[in-house]
Amino acid sequence: MSTPSILILPGDGIGPEVMTEVRKVIDWFGRNGLPFEVSEDLVGGAAYDAHGTPLTDATMARAQAADAVLLGAVGGPAYDDLDFGVKPERGLLRLRKEMDLFANLRPAQCFDALADFSSLKREVVAGLDIVIVRELTSGIYFGEPRGIVVEGNERVGINTQRYTESEIARVARAAFELARKRSNKVCSMEKANVMESGILWREVVTRVHAEEYPDVELSHMYADAGAMQLCRWPKQFDVIVTDNLFGDLLSDAAAMLTGSLGMLPSASLGAPMANGRPKALYEPVHGSAPDIAGQGKANPIACILSFAMALRYSFDQGAQADRLEAAVERVLADGLRTADLLGPEGGSHVSTAAMGDAIVAALDATA
Ligand code: IPM
Ligand code: MG
């Protein structure tokens, strides 16, 4: 088989600096028998600055052809006043939509070394290991009609929440499949009490469960109650499946359970390609953090763990993914902390680059 290809899109803000650390990790695997063909391109504000668009057609085509795409972050205050259609975020949304990456996996795992760092009590978060499966290509992010229109003497902002049965069914299947490899439990979240799209969501998830996954334990929750339960006792969950907007909100909340948004990776997966690998884009859940960009303060772990997810889901290298995750756990246990992880319990403060180097050294120790 030919060397697998990875397209790296560092993007804006802290994206490039965390991606520099991921490249050290990719290079380490290259030196240790697992080479990748890596290329790099622009997305978001960086692409806008160079080409006047947050994603060129050429970059889109390269993303479609790559075995996996790794993205840093997009956006920043410099682009706040741009037309909506060329804002940095549109580049990311175009990638998700055109690659049809409907299943966004956002694990929230609390590393033991960080259990005291969460804003919640240790016993609430220690050992936490849940995954939010967020629908990523439909719902209110893409529904039509949308826009800002004039009605009478004022303007009206319009977005549409819209889900087809097949869109719900395919993300539900992704969640049930994942649950079977974990603790076999799915909780589906919507607002069936106030939204027709929520009523259909609940019906379809229930049908797919009964017909194809009766062995998996299924429960339903209204998304607002789900947010409350996530903070009250998150360990009651295994896999949560929810729509695009609720998933956006719930995954930020779940991130904080783990201590820092700088820790959370994600995988966005679509249908299998001709080579059997799923269409895939991996990115940290955190944003571009323009306030700390370029200062060596960013935590590269979310992006490095996103590469671990690529090893697992795109390249069938589960053992190597475990090894990389163990290396991350090792450096955290050793007390290394980027600025976002400096809490009352101290630890030794390291830069973005030093954190990347330490993870590579921990990988060396396992080789
Ligand atoms: C996320 C982000 C994106 C989203 C933005 C950057 C478009 O918040 O991936 O969670 O809203 O989906
Ligand atoms: Mg978000």
CSV table of C-alpha atoms and ligand atoms in Angstrom, one decimal:
chain,number,residue,atom,x,y,z
A,1,MET,CA,0.0,0.0,0.0
A,2,SER,CA,1.2,3.5,-0.7
A,3,THR,CA,2.3,5.9,2.0
A,4,PRO,CA,-0.8,7.4,3.6
A,5,SER,CA,-1.3,11.1,2.9
A,6,ILE,CA,-2.1,13.8,5.4
A,7,LEU,CA,-3.1,17.4,4.5
A,8,ILE,CA,-2.3,19.8,7.2
A,9,LEU,CA,-4.2,23.1,7.5
A,10,PRO,CA,-2.8,25.1,10.4
A,11,GLY,CA,-5.1,28.0,9.9
A,12,ASP,CA,-5.1,31.0,12.3
A,13,GLY,CA,-4.2,32.1,15.8
A,14,ILE,CA,-2.6,29.3,17.8
A,15,GLY,CA,-3.3,26.9,14.9
A,16,PRO,CA,0.2,27.1,13.4
A,17,GLU,CA,2.1,26.8,16.7
A,18,VAL,CA,0.2,23.7,17.9
A,19,MET,CA,0.5,22.2,14.5
A,20,THR,CA,4.3,22.6,14.6
A,21,GLU,CA,4.2,20.3,17.7
A,22,VAL,CA,2.0,17.8,15.9
A,23,ARG,CA,4.5,17.6,13.1
A,24,LYS,CA,7.2,16.6,15.6
A,25,VAL,CA,4.9,13.7,16.6
A,26,ILE,CA,4.2,12.8,12.9
A,27,ASP,CA,7.9,12.8,12.2
A,28,TRP,CA,8.5,10.6,15.2
A,29,PHE,CA,6.2,8.0,13.8
A,30,GLY,CA,7.9,8.4,10.4
A,31,ARG,CA,11.3,7.6,12.0
A,32,ASN,CA,9.7,4.6,13.8
A,33,GLY,CA,8.2,2.7,10.9
A,34,LEU,CA,5.0,4.6,10.2
A,35,PRO,CA,5.7,7.2,7.5
A,36,PHE,CA,3.2,9.7,6.2
A,37,GLU,CA,3.2,11.9,3.2
A,38,VAL,CA,2.5,15.3,4.7
A,39,SER,CA,1.6,18.4,2.8
A,40,GLU,CA,0.4,21.8,4.0
A,41,ASP,CA,-2.0,24.4,2.8
A,42,LEU,CA,-4.0,27.5,4.0
A,43,VAL,CA,-7.4,27.8,5.5
A,44,GLY,CA,-9.4,30.5,7.3
A,45,GLY,CA,-8.0,34.0,7.7
A,46,ALA,CA,-4.6,32.8,6.5
A,47,ALA,CA,-6.2,31.7,3.2
A,48,TYR,CA,-8.2,34.9,3.0
A,49,ASP,CA,-5.1,37.0,3.4
A,50,ALA,CA,-3.4,35.1,0.6
A,51,HIS,CA,-6.3,34.5,-1.8
A,52,GLY,CA,-9.3,36.6,-0.7
A,53,THR,CA,-11.3,33.4,0.2
A,54,PRO,CA,-11.1,31.3,3.4
A,55,LEU,CA,-10.8,28.1,1.3
A,56,THR,CA,-9.7,28.0,-2.4
A,57,ASP,CA,-11.2,25.3,-4.7
A,58,ALA,CA,-7.6,23.9,-5.1
A,59,THR,CA,-7.3,23.4,-1.3
A,60,MET,CA,-10.8,21.9,-1.3
A,61,ALA,CA,-9.8,19.4,-4.0
A,62,ARG,CA,-6.6,18.5,-2.0
A,63,ALA,CA,-8.6,17.9,1.1
A,64,GLN,CA,-11.0,15.6,-0.8
A,65,ALA,CA,-8.0,13.6,-2.1
A,66,ALA,CA,-6.1,13.3,1.2
A,67,ASP,CA,-6.4,10.2,3.3
A,68,ALA,CA,-6.9,12.5,6.3
A,69,VAL,CA,-7.0,16.3,6.9
A,70,LEU,CA,-5.6,17.8,10.1
A,71,LEU,CA,-6.8,21.3,10.9
A,72,GLY,CA,-5.6,23.7,13.6
A,73,ALA,CA,-8.1,26.5,14.1
A,74,VAL,CA,-9.7,29.4,12.2
A,75,GLY,CA,-10.7,32.9,12.9
A,76,GLY,CA,-9.6,36.0,14.8
A,77,PRO,CA,-10.5,39.6,15.5
A,78,ALA,CA,-8.7,40.8,12.3
A,79,TYR,CA,-11.5,39.1,10.3
A,80,ASP,CA,-14.5,40.2,12.4
A,81,ASP,CA,-15.7,42.8,10.0
A,82,LEU,CA,-15.4,40.7,6.8
A,83,ASP,CA,-18.5,39.8,4.8
A,84,PHE,CA,-20.2,36.8,6.2
A,85,GLY,CA,-19.5,34.7,3.1
A,86,VAL,CA,-15.7,35.1,3.4
A,87,LYS,CA,-15.3,34.8,7.1
A,88,PRO,CA,-12.6,32.3,8.2
A,89,GLU,CA,-15.3,30.0,9.7
A,90,ARG,CA,-16.9,29.6,6.3
A,91,GLY,CA,-13.7,27.7,5.1
A,92,LEU,CA,-14.1,25.2,7.9
A,93,LEU,CA,-17.8,24.8,7.3
A,94,ARG,CA,-17.2,24.3,3.6
A,95,LEU,CA,-14.7,21.5,4.3
A,96,ARG,CA,-17.3,19.8,6.6
A,97,LYS,CA,-20.1,20.1,4.2
A,98,GLU,CA,-18.4,19.2,0.9
A,99,MET,CA,-16.5,16.3,2.5
A,100,ASP,CA,-19.9,15.3,4.0
A,101,LEU,CA,-18.3,14.7,7.5
A,102,PHE,CA,-21.6,14.0,9.2
A,103,ALA,CA,-20.3,12.4,12.4
A,104,ASN,CA,-18.2,14.5,14.7
A,105,LEU,CA,-16.7,12.6,17.6
A,106,ARG,CA,-15.7,14.7,20.6
A,107,PRO,CA,-14.3,12.6,23.4
A,108,ALA,CA,-14.1,14.2,26.9
A,109,GLN,CA,-11.7,12.2,28.9
A,110,CYS,CA,-10.3,13.4,32.2
A,111,PHE,CA,-6.7,12.5,32.7
A,112,ASP,CA,-6.0,11.5,36.3
A,113,ALA,CA,-3.3,14.1,36.6
A,114,LEU,CA,-5.8,16.9,35.8
A,115,ALA,CA,-8.7,15.8,37.9
A,116,ASP,CA,-8.1,18.5,40.5
A,117,PHE,CA,-7.8,21.1,37.8
A,118,SER,CA,-11.5,20.9,36.6
A,119,SER,CA,-13.9,23.5,37.9
A,120,LEU,CA,-15.9,20.5,39.2
A,121,LYS,CA,-15.1,18.4,42.2
A,122,ARG,CA,-12.5,15.6,41.7
A,123,GLU,CA,-15.0,12.8,42.4
A,124,VAL,CA,-17.4,14.1,39.7
A,125,VAL,CA,-14.7,14.1,36.9
A,126,ALA,CA,-12.0,11.6,37.9
A,127,GLY,CA,-12.0,8.8,35.4
A,128,LEU,CA,-14.5,10.5,33.1
A,129,ASP,CA,-14.5,9.0,29.6
A,130,ILE,CA,-17.5,10.0,27.4
A,131,VAL,CA,-17.9,10.8,23.7
A,132,ILE,CA,-20.2,13.4,22.2
A,133,VAL,CA,-21.3,12.4,18.6
A,134,ARG,CA,-22.3,15.7,17.1
A,135,GLU,CA,-24.1,15.8,13.7
A,136,LEU,CA,-22.0,18.1,11.6
A,137,THR,CA,-23.3,18.7,8.2
A,138,SER,CA,-27.0,19.7,8.7
A,139,GLY,CA,-29.3,21.4,11.1
A,140,ILE,CA,-29.4,25.1,11.8
A,141,TYR,CA,-25.8,25.6,10.6
A,142,PHE,CA,-26.9,24.9,7.0
A,143,GLY,CA,-30.7,24.9,6.9
A,144,GLU,CA,-32.5,27.2,4.3
A,145,PRO,CA,-34.0,29.7,4.4
A,146,ARG,CA,-31.4,31.8,6.1
A,147,GLY,CA,-30.4,35.4,6.1
A,148,ILE,CA,-31.1,38.9,7.3
A,149,VAL,CA,-34.2,40.3,5.6
A,150,VAL,CA,-36.2,43.5,5.9
A,151,GLU,CA,-39.8,43.1,7.1
A,152,GLY,CA,-41.7,46.4,7.4
A,153,ASN,CA,-39.4,48.9,9.0
A,154,GLU,CA,-37.0,46.5,10.7
A,155,ARG,CA,-34.6,43.6,9.9
A,156,VAL,CA,-35.2,40.0,10.8
A,157,GLY,CA,-32.5,37.4,11.2
A,158,ILE,CA,-33.5,33.9,10.0
A,159,ASN,CA,-32.0,30.5,10.4
A,160,THR,CA,-33.7,27.1,9.9
A,161,GLN,CA,-33.3,24.0,11.9
A,162,ARG,CA,-33.9,21.1,9.4
A,163,TYR,CA,-33.2,17.4,9.6
A,164,THR,CA,-34.1,14.6,7.1
A,165,GLU,CA,-34.8,11.1,8.4
A,166,SER,CA,-31.7,9.8,6.6
A,167,GLU,CA,-29.4,12.5,8.2
A,168,ILE,CA,-30.6,11.5,11.6
A,169,ALA,CA,-30.4,7.8,10.9
A,170,ARG,CA,-26.8,7.9,9.7
A,171,VAL,CA,-25.4,9.8,12.7
A,172,ALA,CA,-27.5,7.6,15.0
A,173,ARG,CA,-25.8,4.5,13.5
A,174,ALA,CA,-22.4,6.1,14.0
A,175,ALA,CA,-23.2,6.6,17.7
A,176,PHE,CA,-24.5,3.1,18.2
A,177,GLU,CA,-21.5,1.6,16.4
A,178,LEU,CA,-19.2,3.6,18.6
A,179,ALA,CA,-21.1,2.6,21.8
A,180,ARG,CA,-20.7,-1.1,20.9
A,181,LYS,CA,-16.9,-0.6,21.1
A,182,ARG,CA,-17.2,1.2,24.5
A,183,SER,CA,-19.8,0.7,27.3
A,184,ASN,CA,-22.7,0.1,25.0
A,185,LYS,CA,-24.8,3.1,26.1
A,186,VAL,CA,-26.2,5.9,24.0
A,187,CYS,CA,-28.1,9.0,25.2
A,188,SER,CA,-29.8,11.0,22.5
A,189,MET,CA,-30.4,14.7,23.1
A,190,GLU,CA,-32.8,17.1,21.4
A,191,LYS,CA,-35.7,19.4,22.3
A,192,ALA,CA,-38.7,17.2,21.3
A,193,ASN,CA,-40.7,19.2,23.8
A,194,VAL,CA,-40.6,22.3,21.6
A,195,MET,CA,-39.2,21.5,18.2
A,196,GLU,CA,-40.7,19.3,15.4
A,197,SER,CA,-37.1,18.5,14.3
A,198,GLY,CA,-36.6,17.1,17.8
A,199,ILE,CA,-39.7,15.0,17.6
A,200,LEU,CA,-38.5,13.5,14.3
A,201,TRP,CA,-35.0,13.1,15.8
A,202,ARG,CA,-36.3,11.0,18.7
A,203,GLU,CA,-38.6,8.9,16.4
A,204,VAL,CA,-35.8,8.0,14.0
A,205,VAL,CA,-33.2,7.3,16.7
A,206,THR,CA,-35.7,5.0,18.4
A,207,ARG,CA,-36.5,3.2,15.2
A,208,VAL,CA,-32.8,2.7,14.2
A,209,HIS,CA,-32.2,1.4,17.7
A,210,ALA,CA,-35.1,-1.1,17.6
A,211,GLU,CA,-34.3,-2.4,14.1
A,212,GLU,CA,-30.5,-2.5,14.2
A,213,TYR,CA,-29.1,-2.0,17.6
A,214,PRO,CA,-31.4,-3.5,20.2
A,215,ASP,CA,-28.3,-4.7,22.2
A,216,VAL,CA,-27.3,-1.1,23.0
A,217,GLU,CA,-28.9,0.7,25.9
A,218,LEU,CA,-30.7,3.8,24.6
A,219,SER,CA,-32.0,6.8,26.6
A,220,HIS,CA,-33.4,10.2,25.6
A,221,MET,CA,-33.0,13.6,27.2
A,222,TYR,CA,-34.0,17.1,26.4
A,223,ALA,CA,-30.8,18.9,25.6
A,224,ASP,CA,-31.2,21.5,28.3
A,225,ALA,CA,-31.6,18.8,30.9
A,226,GLY,CA,-28.6,17.1,29.3
A,227,ALA,CA,-26.4,20.2,29.9
A,228,MET,CA,-27.4,20.1,33.5
A,229,GLN,CA,-26.7,16.4,33.9
A,230,LEU,CA,-23.3,16.8,32.2
A,231,CYS,CA,-22.4,19.2,35.0
A,232,ARG,CA,-24.1,17.3,37.8
A,233,TRP,CA,-22.9,13.7,37.1
A,234,PRO,CA,-21.2,13.3,33.7
A,235,LYS,CA,-20.1,9.7,34.4
A,236,GLN,CA,-23.7,8.6,33.9
A,237,PHE,CA,-23.0,9.0,30.1
A,238,ASP,CA,-21.0,6.9,27.6
A,239,VAL,CA,-22.0,8.1,24.1
A,240,ILE,CA,-24.2,11.2,23.6
A,241,VAL,CA,-25.7,11.7,20.2
A,242,THR,CA,-27.1,15.1,19.3
A,243,ASP,CA,-27.6,17.6,16.5
A,244,ASN,CA,-25.1,20.2,15.2
A,245,LEU,CA,-26.0,23.2,17.4
A,246,PHE,CA,-26.7,21.3,20.6
A,247,GLY,CA,-23.5,19.4,20.0
A,248,ASP,CA,-21.5,22.6,19.6
A,249,LEU,CA,-22.7,23.8,23.0
A,250,LEU,CA,-22.6,20.5,24.9
A,251,SER,CA,-19.1,19.7,23.7
A,252,ASP,CA,-17.7,23.0,25.0
A,253,ALA,CA,-19.3,22.3,28.3
A,254,ALA,CA,-17.9,18.7,28.3
A,255,ALA,CA,-14.5,20.1,27.5
A,256,MET,CA,-14.4,22.1,30.7
A,257,LEU,CA,-15.1,18.9,32.7
A,258,THR,CA,-11.7,17.7,31.7
A,259,GLY,CA,-9.8,20.7,33.0
A,260,SER,CA,-9.1,22.7,29.9
A,261,LEU,CA,-10.4,23.3,26.4
A,262,GLY,CA,-6.8,22.8,25.4
A,263,MET,CA,-7.1,19.0,26.0
A,264,LEU,CA,-10.0,18.1,23.7
A,265,PRO,CA,-9.5,16.5,20.3
A,266,SER,CA,-12.1,15.7,17.7
A,267,ALA,CA,-12.6,13.5,14.6
A,268,SER,CA,-15.1,14.4,11.9
A,269,LEU,CA,-15.9,11.4,9.8
A,270,GLY,CA,-17.9,10.8,6.6
A,271,ALA,CA,-18.6,7.8,4.3
A,272,PRO,CA,-15.8,5.4,3.3
A,273,MET,CA,-13.6,6.4,0.3
A,274,ALA,CA,-12.6,4.0,-2.5
A,275,ASN,CA,-9.6,2.9,-0.4
A,276,GLY,CA,-11.9,1.9,2.5
A,277,ARG,CA,-10.8,4.8,4.8
A,278,PRO,CA,-13.5,7.2,5.9
A,279,LYS,CA,-13.4,10.8,4.7
A,280,ALA,CA,-11.9,12.4,7.7
A,281,LEU,CA,-10.9,15.7,9.2
A,282,TYR,CA,-9.3,15.9,12.7
A,283,GLU,CA,-9.1,19.1,14.7
A,284,PRO,CA,-8.8,20.3,18.3
A,285,VAL,CA,-12.1,21.5,19.8
A,286,HIS,CA,-10.5,24.7,21.0
A,287,GLY,CA,-10.5,27.8,18.7
A,288,SER,CA,-7.8,30.1,17.5
A,289,ALA,CA,-7.3,31.8,20.8
A,290,PRO,CA,-5.9,35.0,19.3
A,291,ASP,CA,-5.3,36.5,22.7
A,292,ILE,CA,-2.4,34.1,23.4
A,293,ALA,CA,-1.3,33.4,19.8
A,294,GLY,CA,2.4,33.5,19.1
A,295,GLN,CA,3.5,33.6,22.8
A,296,GLY,CA,4.3,29.9,23.4
A,297,LYS,CA,1.4,29.6,25.8
A,298,ALA,CA,-0.9,27.4,23.7
A,299,ASN,CA,-1.5,23.8,24.8
A,300,PRO,CA,-0.7,21.5,21.8
A,301,ILE,CA,-2.2,18.4,23.4
A,302,ALA,CA,-5.7,18.7,21.9
A,303,CYS,CA,-4.1,18.9,18.4
A,304,ILE,CA,-1.7,16.0,19.2
A,305,LEU,CA,-4.6,13.9,20.5
A,306,SER,CA,-6.5,14.7,17.3
A,307,PHE,CA,-3.6,13.1,15.4
A,308,ALA,CA,-4.0,10.1,17.8
A,309,MET,CA,-7.6,9.9,16.6
A,310,ALA,CA,-6.4,9.9,13.0
A,311,LEU,CA,-4.1,7.0,13.8
A,312,ARG,CA,-7.1,5.1,15.2
A,313,TYR,CA,-9.9,6.0,12.8
A,314,SER,CA,-8.2,6.7,9.5
A,315,PHE,CA,-5.0,4.5,9.6
A,316,ASP,CA,-6.2,1.5,11.6
A,317,GLN,CA,-3.3,2.0,14.1
A,318,GLY,CA,-5.1,1.7,17.4
A,319,ALA,CA,-2.0,0.4,19.2
A,320,GLN,CA,0.0,3.4,18.0
A,321,ALA,CA,-2.9,5.7,19.1
A,322,ASP,CA,-2.8,4.1,22.5
A,323,ARG,CA,0.9,4.7,22.7
A,324,LEU,CA,0.6,8.4,21.8
A,325,GLU,CA,-2.2,8.8,24.4
A,326,ALA,CA,0.0,7.1,27.0
A,327,ALA,CA,2.9,9.5,26.2
A,328,VAL,CA,0.6,12.4,26.8
A,329,GLU,CA,-0.6,10.9,30.0
A,330,ARG,CA,3.0,10.4,31.0
A,331,VAL,CA,4.0,14.1,30.6
A,332,LEU,CA,0.9,15.2,32.5
A,333,ALA,CA,1.7,12.8,35.3
A,334,ASP,CA,5.2,14.2,35.4
A,335,GLY,CA,3.7,17.6,36.1
A,336,LEU,CA,4.4,19.4,32.9
A,337,ARG,CA,1.8,22.1,32.4
A,338,THR,CA,1.2,24.7,29.7
A,339,ALA,CA,-0.3,28.0,30.8
A,340,ASP,CA,-3.9,26.8,30.5
A,341,LEU,CA,-3.2,23.9,32.9
A,342,LEU,CA,-1.5,25.9,35.7
A,343,GLY,CA,-3.8,25.6,38.7
A,344,PRO,CA,-3.4,25.9,42.4
A,345,GLU,CA,-1.6,22.6,42.6
A,346,GLY,CA,1.3,24.0,40.6
A,347,GLY,CA,3.3,21.8,38.3
A,348,SER,CA,6.2,22.9,36.0
A,349,HIS,CA,5.3,25.5,33.6
A,350,VAL,CA,6.3,24.7,30.0
A,351,SER,CA,5.9,26.4,26.6
A,352,THR,CA,4.0,25.0,23.6
A,353,ALA,CA,7.3,23.8,22.1
A,354,ALA,CA,8.6,22.2,25.3
A,355,MET,CA,5.3,20.3,25.7
A,356,GLY,CA,5.7,18.9,22.2
A,357,ASP,CA,9.3,18.0,22.8
A,358,ALA,CA,8.4,16.2,26.1
A,359,ILE,CA,5.7,14.2,24.4
A,360,VAL,CA,8.2,13.1,21.7
A,361,ALA,CA,10.7,12.2,24.4
A,362,ALA,CA,8.0,10.2,26.2
A,363,LEU,CA,7.3,8.4,22.9
A,364,ASP,CA,11.0,7.6,22.6
A,365,ALA,CA,10.9,6.0,26.0
A,366,THR,CA,8.2,3.6,24.7
A,367,ALA,CA,10.1,2.7,21.4
B,1,IPM,C1,-16.6,24.1,16.7
B,1,IPM,C2,-16.5,25.6,16.4
B,1,IPM,C3,-17.1,25.8,15.1
B,1,IPM,C4,-18.5,25.5,15.1
B,1,IPM,C5,-16.8,27.2,14.5
B,1,IPM,C6,-15.4,27.6,14.5
B,1,IPM,C7,-17.4,27.4,13.1
B,1,IPM,O1,-17.1,26.3,17.5
B,1,IPM,O2,-16.0,23.3,15.9
B,1,IPM,O3,-17.1,23.7,17.7
B,1,IPM,O4,-19.4,26.3,15.5
B,1,IPM,O5,-18.9,24.4,14.7
B,2,MG,MG,-17.8,25.1,19.1
